Amino acid sequence: VKRDEEIVCYGELGCFRDEGPFDYLDMLPSPPEEIGTKFLLFTRQNRQVPEVFSYFNFTSMYGSYFNSSIPTKVIIHGFGSTCNRIWASEMRLALLSVVSLQI
């Protein structure tokens, strides 16, 4: 569904215009509330089953496997896609296998 807006703004995320990287699309990004943005945390302690964090509730990270003193890598699947692609799973497993911990 094509949006009528030429620009959409979402608070701290900023604004997105119907130009540049979004010029070829028929729509602009939807609001985070509509998308249901979430983050999946995989660590060496939980390689297969992620801890899930909501975009709106990062306080649940306390008591999780997240450790801010260990380097963190973020895999972004891209606008209009999902993390259920095989390349995302393979990249996650590769990073957990070969990236050395810095102490």
CSV table of C-alpha atoms in Angstrom, one decimal:
chain,number,residue,atom,x,y,z
A,1,VAL,CA,0.0,0.0,0.0
A,2,LYS,CA,1.5,3.3,-1.1
A,3,ARG,CA,1.6,6.0,1.6
A,4,ASP,CA,0.5,9.5,0.8
A,5,GLU,CA,3.3,11.0,3.0
A,6,GLU,CA,6.5,12.2,1.5
A,7,ILE,CA,8.1,12.2,5.0
A,8,VAL,CA,7.5,10.3,8.2
A,9,CYS,CA,9.1,11.0,11.6
A,10,TYR,CA,9.4,8.8,14.6
A,11,GLY,CA,10.8,10.7,17.6
A,12,GLU,CA,14.3,9.6,18.4
A,13,LEU,CA,14.6,7.5,15.3
A,14,GLY,CA,14.4,10.6,13.1
A,15,CYS,CA,12.7,11.2,9.8
A,16,PHE,CA,12.5,9.2,6.6
A,17,ARG,CA,11.9,10.9,3.3
A,18,ASP,CA,10.4,9.5,0.0
A,19,GLU,CA,13.8,10.0,-1.7
A,20,GLY,CA,17.4,8.7,-1.5
A,21,PRO,CA,17.5,5.1,-0.2
A,22,PHE,CA,13.7,4.9,-0.1
A,23,ASP,CA,13.1,6.4,-3.6
A,24,TYR,CA,12.6,3.1,-5.3
A,25,LEU,CA,10.0,1.9,-2.8
A,26,ASP,CA,6.2,2.5,-2.8
A,27,MET,CA,6.2,3.1,0.9
A,28,LEU,CA,8.1,4.6,3.8
A,29,PRO,CA,8.9,2.7,7.0
A,30,SER,CA,6.0,2.1,9.4
A,31,PRO,CA,6.1,3.2,13.0
A,32,PRO,CA,7.9,0.9,15.4
A,33,GLU,CA,4.6,0.3,17.3
A,34,GLU,CA,3.1,-1.1,14.0
A,35,ILE,CA,6.2,-3.1,13.1
A,36,GLY,CA,6.7,-4.7,16.5
A,37,THR,CA,10.4,-4.2,16.4
A,38,LYS,CA,12.3,-6.6,18.6
A,39,PHE,CA,15.9,-7.6,19.2
A,40,LEU,CA,17.1,-11.2,19.5
A,41,LEU,CA,20.1,-11.8,21.7
A,42,PHE,CA,22.3,-14.8,21.0
A,43,THR,CA,25.5,-15.4,23.0
A,44,ARG,CA,27.8,-18.3,23.5
A,45,GLN,CA,25.6,-19.3,26.4
A,46,ASN,CA,22.5,-19.3,24.2
A,47,ARG,CA,23.5,-20.0,20.6
A,48,GLN,CA,20.1,-21.5,19.4
A,49,VAL,CA,17.3,-20.0,21.5
A,50,PRO,CA,17.4,-16.2,21.7
A,51,GLU,CA,16.5,-13.8,24.5
A,52,VAL,CA,14.0,-11.5,23.0
A,53,PHE,CA,13.9,-7.7,23.8
A,54,SER,CA,11.2,-5.3,22.7
A,55,TYR,CA,12.2,-2.0,21.2
A,56,PHE,CA,10.1,-0.4,23.9
A,57,ASN,CA,11.4,-2.4,26.9
A,58,PHE,CA,15.1,-2.7,27.2
A,59,THR,CA,14.9,-2.8,31.0
A,60,SER,CA,14.4,-6.6,30.6
A,61,MET,CA,18.0,-6.9,29.6
A,62,TYR,CA,19.0,-6.8,33.3
A,63,GLY,CA,19.6,-10.4,34.4
A,64,SER,CA,20.0,-11.5,30.8
A,65,TYR,CA,23.0,-13.0,29.0
A,66,PHE,CA,23.9,-9.5,27.7
A,67,ASN,CA,27.4,-8.4,28.9
A,68,SER,CA,28.4,-4.8,28.0
A,69,SER,CA,32.1,-5.6,28.6
A,70,ILE,CA,32.1,-8.1,25.8
A,71,PRO,CA,32.1,-6.9,22.1
A,72,THR,CA,28.6,-6.9,20.6
A,73,LYS,CA,27.8,-7.5,17.0
A,74,VAL,CA,24.5,-6.5,15.5
A,75,ILE,CA,23.1,-8.2,12.4
A,76,ILE,CA,20.5,-6.0,10.6
A,77,HIS,CA,18.4,-7.9,8.1
A,78,GLY,CA,17.2,-4.8,6.3
A,79,PHE,CA,14.1,-2.8,5.7
A,80,GLY,CA,11.2,-5.0,4.4
A,81,SER,CA,12.8,-8.3,5.3
A,82,THR,CA,12.9,-10.6,8.3
A,83,CYS,CA,15.6,-12.4,10.4
A,84,ASN,CA,14.2,-15.8,9.3
A,85,ARG,CA,16.6,-15.9,6.3
A,86,ILE,CA,19.3,-18.6,6.2
A,87,TRP,CA,22.1,-16.1,5.8
A,88,ALA,CA,21.2,-14.4,9.1
A,89,SER,CA,21.4,-17.7,11.0
A,90,GLU,CA,24.6,-18.7,9.3
A,91,MET,CA,26.2,-15.3,10.1
A,92,ARG,CA,25.1,-15.6,13.7
A,93,LEU,CA,26.6,-19.0,14.1
A,94,ALA,CA,29.8,-17.9,12.3
A,95,LEU,CA,30.3,-14.9,14.5
A,96,LEU,CA,29.7,-16.9,17.7
A,97,SER,CA,32.2,-19.5,16.5
A,98,VAL,CA,35.1,-17.3,15.4
A,99,VAL,CA,35.0,-13.9,17.0
A,100,SER,CA,37.4,-13.9,19.9
A,101,LEU,CA,36.5,-12.4,23.2
A,102,GLN,CA,38.6,-9.4,24.2
A,103,ILE,CA,39.3,-9.1,27.9
